[in-house]
Amino acid sequence: LGMHEGAASITATALVVTLITFTTIIFGELVPKRIGQLFPETTARWVAPPMRWVATVTKPFVALLALCTQAVLKALRIDDSSARAVTEEEISASLAEGVDAGLIEAHEQQMVHNVFHLDDRPLTSLMVPRGDIEWLEAGMNVAEAIDYVVGRGRHGAHSWYPVCKENLDDVVGIISVSQLLQLGTGSSVVIGEHVVPAVFVPETLSGLEMLEELRTKTGRLMLVVDEYGVVQGLMTPRDLLEAITGELKPGAHLDAWATPLPDGGWLLDGLMPINEMKARLQIKELPDEDKGRYNTVAGLVLSVSGHLPKQGERIESDDWVFVVTALDGRRIDKITAFPLVRPSPEPVITRLKSLDDIN
């Protein structure tokens, strides 16, 4: 090529090194790694025997290198005895990769995510609120209590009920439906005399601490109280399970947290947890969410609007429109959510002036 001998040697060396490096990266790392990802079990069966033999042969050399490395680190006064902890973000990233690869289901990833955040969720975001608690009057006889459970419960029968005198501020205990049936239907048997002691927990507990309470105590129903001792809600194992798995199949269609609508919207229950709503509507971030001002969809509407909304009032948040559909007194009962359709900007037409117009 008419090049000087030294320049030709340097050029040839550079080309050879570049070609070898490129070939090594493609055929020695990227292609085998991709094949291993596509066919993991088949690749493992083929690679395992030779790798076991190589590991056995090179074991003394590996041990020598590890010993030398430890000696150098010790001389540099670097402590590597404590293993590097795996962070929650790394686990989440691994789960996301597993979902993309088809090895992990999306609902499994969501459940692990919910478990990680269980310790960050207060009981107020998990419990059945005070206004929705079904309770029995302590002065009822068994027949009246069974009649209430079967026919007059607003949300259907439950397995356990708080027993109170006049209101929830005077809880006598709790009683199960099976115990009511065992007592018979005699009119002289008063249920207040056959209750078991109620278990009270403070509302300051987290979801993970509540899980430990349910695991160590025998109560199947626990009443949540505030700092003044006033009952604010109740917790059951089902409530904690739904915090991890999402909503379990409701007993009635109207009791569902979220019902899809034909027009692409959703009919949401006002008490639907905010995390569940974000997962259903695929919303990444909500206003003031990090400040912990609300735990439910109704709380979101109140926080954004800044006042108690009326029926038919609408708010906009994160490309969604929320319309208050039904009120239960002052409580927001049902909310309709549908995607916000923004009008596309009109194209700007620039007219070029002719030379005659310019002149």
Coordinates of C-alpha atoms in Angstrom, one line a residue:
L1 CA 0.0 0.0 0.0
G2 CA 3.0 2.2 -0.1
M3 CA 3.1 2.7 3.7
H4 CA 6.2 2.9 5.8
E5 CA 7.1 -0.4 7.4
G6 CA 6.6 0.9 10.9
A7 CA 3.3 2.5 10.1
A8 CA 2.1 -0.7 8.3
S9 CA 3.0 -2.8 11.3
I10 CA 1.1 -0.6 13.7
T11 CA -1.9 -0.5 11.4
A12 CA -2.0 -4.2 10.9
T13 CA -1.7 -4.8 14.7
A14 CA -4.6 -2.4 15.3
L15 CA -6.8 -4.1 12.7
V16 CA -6.0 -7.5 14.1
V17 CA -6.7 -6.5 17.7
T18 CA -10.0 -4.8 16.6
L19 CA -11.1 -7.8 14.6
I20 CA -10.2 -10.3 17.4
T21 CA -11.9 -8.1 20.1
F22 CA -15.1 -7.8 17.9
T23 CA -15.2 -11.5 17.2
T24 CA -14.6 -12.4 20.9
I25 CA -17.3 -10.1 22.1
I26 CA -19.9 -11.4 19.5
F27 CA -19.1 -15.1 19.5
G28 CA -17.6 -15.4 23.0
E29 CA -20.0 -13.4 25.1
L30 CA -23.1 -11.9 23.4
V31 CA -24.3 -14.8 21.3
P32 CA -23.7 -17.5 24.0
K33 CA -25.4 -15.3 26.6
R34 CA -28.4 -14.8 24.2
I35 CA -28.6 -18.5 23.5
G36 CA -28.6 -19.2 27.2
Q37 CA -31.4 -16.7 27.8
L38 CA -33.5 -18.2 25.0
F39 CA -32.9 -21.9 25.9
P40 CA -31.8 -21.9 29.6
E41 CA -32.6 -25.5 30.5
T42 CA -31.1 -27.0 27.4
T43 CA -28.0 -24.8 27.7
A44 CA -27.6 -25.8 31.3
R45 CA -27.7 -29.5 30.5
W46 CA -24.9 -29.1 27.9
V47 CA -22.7 -26.7 29.8
A48 CA -22.9 -28.2 33.3
P49 CA -20.7 -31.2 32.8
P50 CA -17.7 -29.4 31.3
M51 CA -18.1 -26.5 33.7
R52 CA -18.0 -28.9 36.6
W53 CA -14.8 -30.5 35.2
V54 CA -13.2 -27.0 34.7
A55 CA -14.2 -26.0 38.2
T56 CA -12.6 -29.1 39.7
V57 CA -9.3 -28.7 37.8
T58 CA -9.0 -24.9 38.5
K59 CA -10.0 -25.1 42.1
P60 CA -6.4 -24.9 43.5
F61 CA -5.7 -21.9 41.3
V62 CA -8.9 -20.1 42.3
A63 CA -8.2 -20.7 46.0
L64 CA -4.7 -19.3 45.5
L65 CA -6.0 -16.2 43.7
A66 CA -8.7 -15.7 46.4
L67 CA -6.0 -16.0 49.2
C68 CA -3.8 -13.4 47.4
T69 CA -6.8 -11.1 47.0
Q70 CA -7.6 -11.3 50.7
A71 CA -4.0 -10.6 51.6
V72 CA -3.9 -7.5 49.5
L73 CA -7.2 -6.2 50.9
K74 CA -6.0 -6.9 54.4
A75 CA -2.8 -4.9 53.7
L76 CA -4.9 -2.1 52.4
R77 CA -7.1 -2.3 55.5
I78 CA -10.2 -2.9 53.5
D79 CA -12.9 -5.0 55.3
D80 CA -14.9 -7.2 52.9
S81 CA -16.3 -9.6 55.5
S82 CA -19.8 -8.1 55.4
A83 CA -21.6 -9.2 52.2
R84 CA -23.1 -6.6 50.0
A85 CA -26.8 -6.3 50.8
V86 CA -29.3 -6.6 47.9
T87 CA -31.5 -3.6 47.8
E88 CA -35.2 -3.5 47.2
E89 CA -34.6 -1.6 44.0
E90 CA -32.4 -4.4 42.7
I91 CA -35.0 -7.0 43.5
S92 CA -37.7 -4.9 41.8
A93 CA -35.5 -4.6 38.7
S94 CA -34.9 -8.3 38.6
L95 CA -38.6 -9.0 38.9
A96 CA -39.2 -6.5 36.0
E97 CA -36.7 -8.4 33.9
G98 CA -38.4 -11.6 34.8
V99 CA -41.7 -10.3 33.6
D100 CA -40.3 -9.0 30.3
A101 CA -38.7 -12.5 29.8
G102 CA -42.0 -14.2 30.5
L103 CA -40.5 -16.1 33.5
I104 CA -42.6 -14.2 36.1
E105 CA -46.3 -13.3 35.8
A106 CA -47.3 -9.6 36.2
H107 CA -49.6 -10.4 39.1
E108 CA -46.7 -12.1 40.9
Q109 CA -44.5 -9.1 40.5
Q110 CA -47.4 -6.9 41.9
M111 CA -47.8 -9.1 44.9
V112 CA -44.1 -8.9 45.7
H113 CA -44.2 -5.2 45.3
N114 CA -47.2 -5.1 47.7
V115 CA -45.3 -7.1 50.3
F116 CA -42.4 -4.7 50.1
H117 CA -44.7 -1.7 50.8
L118 CA -46.8 -3.4 53.5
D119 CA -44.6 -1.9 56.2
D120 CA -45.1 1.6 54.7
R121 CA -48.9 1.4 54.7
P122 CA -50.8 2.6 57.8
L123 CA -53.8 0.7 59.1
T124 CA -56.0 3.5 58.0
S125 CA -55.4 2.5 54.4
L126 CA -56.2 -1.2 55.1
M127 CA -59.0 -1.3 57.6
V128 CA -62.7 -1.3 57.2
P129 CA -63.7 2.3 58.3
R130 CA -65.9 2.9 61.2
G131 CA -68.9 3.9 59.0
D132 CA -68.9 0.5 57.3
I133 CA -68.6 -1.6 60.4
E134 CA -71.6 -4.0 60.9
W135 CA -72.1 -4.7 64.7
L136 CA -74.7 -6.3 66.9
E137 CA -76.5 -4.8 69.9
A138 CA -75.5 -6.5 73.1
G139 CA -79.1 -6.7 74.3
M140 CA -80.2 -8.7 71.3
N141 CA -81.4 -12.3 71.8
V142 CA -80.0 -15.0 69.5
A143 CA -83.0 -15.0 67.2
E144 CA -82.8 -11.3 66.6
A145 CA -79.1 -11.5 66.0
I146 CA -79.4 -14.3 63.4
D147 CA -82.3 -12.4 61.7
Y148 CA -80.1 -9.3 61.4
V149 CA -77.1 -11.3 60.1
V150 CA -79.2 -13.1 57.5
G151 CA -81.6 -10.4 56.4
R152 CA -80.5 -6.9 57.4
G153 CA -76.8 -6.8 56.9
R154 CA -76.0 -4.1 54.4
H155 CA -73.1 -6.0 52.8
G156 CA -74.1 -9.5 53.4
A157 CA -73.3 -11.8 56.3
H158 CA -69.8 -11.9 57.9
S159 CA -68.3 -14.6 60.1
W160 CA -67.5 -12.4 63.1
Y161 CA -69.3 -9.3 64.5
P162 CA -68.5 -6.8 67.2
V163 CA -71.1 -6.7 70.0
C164 CA -71.7 -3.2 71.4
K165 CA -74.0 -1.3 73.7
E166 CA -75.8 1.4 71.7
N167 CA -72.7 2.4 69.6
L168 CA -69.2 1.4 68.7
D169 CA -67.8 3.5 71.5
D170 CA -68.9 0.8 74.0
V171 CA -67.7 -2.5 72.7
V172 CA -68.6 -5.5 74.8
G173 CA -66.7 -8.1 72.7
I174 CA -67.1 -10.1 69.5
I175 CA -69.1 -13.1 68.5
S176 CA -69.0 -15.5 65.6
V177 CA -72.0 -16.6 63.5
S178 CA -71.1 -20.3 64.3
Q179 CA -71.4 -19.5 68.0
L180 CA -74.8 -17.8 67.5
L181 CA -76.0 -21.0 65.8
Q182 CA -74.7 -23.1 68.6
L183 CA -76.6 -21.1 71.1
G184 CA -79.9 -21.9 69.4
T185 CA -82.8 -19.6 68.7
G186 CA -84.2 -19.1 72.3
S187 CA -85.5 -15.7 72.9
S188 CA -84.1 -15.7 76.5
V189 CA -80.5 -16.1 75.4
V190 CA -78.8 -12.6 75.2
I191 CA -75.8 -12.5 73.0
G192 CA -74.0 -10.0 75.2
E193 CA -73.5 -12.7 77.8
H194 CA -71.7 -15.0 75.3
V195 CA -69.1 -12.8 73.7
V196 CA -65.4 -13.3 73.6
P197 CA -63.1 -10.3 74.5
A198 CA -62.3 -8.0 71.7
V199 CA -58.7 -7.2 70.7
F200 CA -57.8 -3.6 70.2
V201 CA -54.8 -2.3 68.2
P202 CA -53.6 1.3 67.7
E203 CA -54.0 2.9 64.3
T204 CA -50.3 3.8 64.3
L205 CA -49.3 0.2 63.5
S206 CA -48.1 -0.6 60.0
G207 CA -49.5 -3.4 57.8
L208 CA -46.5 -5.6 58.6
E209 CA -46.9 -5.0 62.3
M210 CA -50.6 -5.8 62.0
L211 CA -49.7 -9.1 60.3
E212 CA -47.5 -10.0 63.3
E213 CA -50.4 -9.2 65.6
L214 CA -52.8 -11.4 63.7
R215 CA -50.2 -14.2 63.7
T216 CA -49.5 -14.1 67.4
K217 CA -53.0 -13.4 68.7
T218 CA -56.1 -15.6 68.4
G219 CA -58.5 -12.9 67.4
R220 CA -60.0 -13.2 63.9
L221 CA -61.2 -9.6 64.2
M222 CA -59.4 -6.7 65.7
L223 CA -60.7 -3.2 66.3
V224 CA -58.5 -0.3 65.4
V225 CA -58.5 2.7 67.8
D226 CA -57.0 6.1 67.7
E227 CA -54.9 7.9 70.4
Y228 CA -58.1 8.8 72.3
G229 CA -59.4 5.2 72.4
V230 CA -62.1 5.8 69.8
V231 CA -62.8 2.9 67.4
Q232 CA -61.9 4.0 63.9
G233 CA -62.2 0.7 62.0
L234 CA -61.6 -3.0 62.1
M235 CA -59.1 -5.4 60.6
T236 CA -59.4 -9.0 59.6
P237 CA -57.0 -11.4 57.9
R238 CA -58.9 -10.9 54.6
D239 CA -58.0 -7.2 54.7
L240 CA -54.3 -7.9 55.0
L241 CA -54.5 -10.6 52.3
E242 CA -56.2 -8.1 49.9
A243 CA -53.4 -5.7 50.6
I244 CA -51.0 -8.2 49.1
T245 CA -53.0 -10.0 46.4
G246 CA -55.4 -7.2 45.5
E247 CA -59.2 -7.4 45.8
L248 CA -60.6 -10.9 46.3
K249 CA -63.8 -11.7 44.4
P250 CA -66.6 -9.8 46.2
G251 CA -69.8 -11.3 47.3
A252 CA -71.9 -8.9 45.2
H253 CA -71.1 -7.2 41.9
L254 CA -71.8 -3.8 43.4
D255 CA -69.3 -4.4 46.2
A256 CA -66.3 -4.6 43.8
W257 CA -63.6 -2.1 44.1
A258 CA -63.5 -1.4 40.4
T259 CA -66.0 -2.4 37.7
P260 CA -65.0 -1.8 34.0
L261 CA -67.4 0.2 31.9
P262 CA -68.2 -0.3 28.2
D263 CA -66.8 3.1 27.2
G264 CA -63.3 2.3 28.6
G265 CA -63.9 3.9 32.0
W266 CA -64.1 2.4 35.5
L267 CA -66.7 2.6 38.3
L268 CA -64.7 2.9 41.4
D269 CA -65.6 2.4 45.0
G270 CA -64.8 5.4 47.2
L271 CA -63.0 3.1 49.7
M272 CA -60.8 1.5 47.0
P273 CA -57.1 1.6 48.2
I274 CA -55.1 4.1 46.2
N275 CA -52.4 1.5 45.4
E276 CA -55.0 -0.8 43.9
M277 CA -56.4 2.1 41.8
K278 CA -53.0 3.0 40.5
A279 CA -52.5 -0.6 39.4
R280 CA -55.9 -0.9 37.7
L281 CA -55.6 2.4 35.9
Q282 CA -51.9 2.2 35.3
I283 CA -51.2 5.5 37.0
K284 CA -47.6 6.1 37.9
E285 CA -47.9 9.2 40.2
L286 CA -50.7 11.1 42.0
P287 CA -50.7 14.6 43.4
D288 CA -49.4 14.9 47.1
E289 CA -49.2 11.1 47.3
D290 CA -45.8 11.2 49.0
K291 CA -47.3 13.4 51.8
G292 CA -49.7 10.6 52.9
R293 CA -52.8 12.9 52.8
Y294 CA -55.1 10.2 51.6
N295 CA -55.4 6.4 51.4
T296 CA -58.5 5.8 49.2
V297 CA -59.9 7.1 45.9
A298 CA -62.4 9.2 47.9
G299 CA -59.5 10.8 49.7
L300 CA -57.8 11.6 46.4
V301 CA -60.9 13.4 45.2
L302 CA -61.2 15.4 48.5
S303 CA -57.4 16.3 48.4
V304 CA -57.5 17.5 44.8
S305 CA -60.8 19.4 45.0
G306 CA -60.1 20.9 48.4
H307 CA -63.7 20.6 49.5
L308 CA -66.5 18.1 49.9
P309 CA -67.6 17.6 46.3
K310 CA -71.2 17.3 45.2
Q311 CA -72.7 14.6 43.0
G312 CA -71.6 15.1 39.4
E313 CA -68.5 17.2 40.3
R314 CA -65.4 16.2 38.3
I315 CA -61.7 16.6 38.8
E316 CA -58.7 15.9 36.6
S317 CA -55.5 14.0 37.6
D318 CA -52.8 12.3 35.6
D319 CA -54.7 12.1 32.3
W320 CA -57.8 10.8 34.1
V321 CA -61.1 12.4 34.9
F322 CA -62.9 11.4 38.1
V323 CA -66.6 12.1 38.5
V324 CA -68.4 11.8 41.8
T325 CA -71.3 9.4 40.9
A326 CA -72.9 8.7 44.3
L327 CA -72.7 10.1 47.8
D328 CA -73.7 8.3 51.0
G329 CA -74.4 11.2 53.3
R330 CA -71.1 13.1 53.3
R331 CA -69.1 10.1 52.2
I332 CA -68.1 9.7 48.6
D333 CA -69.5 6.3 47.7
K334 CA -69.0 5.8 43.9
I335 CA -66.7 7.5 41.5
T336 CA -66.5 7.1 37.7
A337 CA -63.1 7.4 36.1
F338 CA -62.4 7.7 32.4
P339 CA -59.3 8.6 30.3
L340 CA -58.9 12.3 29.6
V341 CA -59.0 13.0 25.9
R342 CA -57.0 16.0 25.1
P343 CA -57.7 17.8 21.8
S344 CA -54.8 17.5 19.4
P345 CA -53.2 20.8 18.5
E346 CA -54.2 22.3 15.2
P347 CA -51.4 22.4 12.7
V348 CA -49.9 25.7 12.1
I349 CA -50.0 26.7 8.5
T350 CA -47.3 29.1 7.4
R351 CA -48.1 30.9 4.1
L352 CA -45.0 31.9 2.1
K353 CA -45.3 35.3 0.5
S354 CA -44.6 35.6 -3.2
L355 CA -41.9 37.9 -4.5
D356 CA -44.7 40.2 -5.8
D357 CA -46.2 40.5 -2.3
I358 CA -42.8 41.3 -0.9
N359 CA -42.2 43.9 -3.5

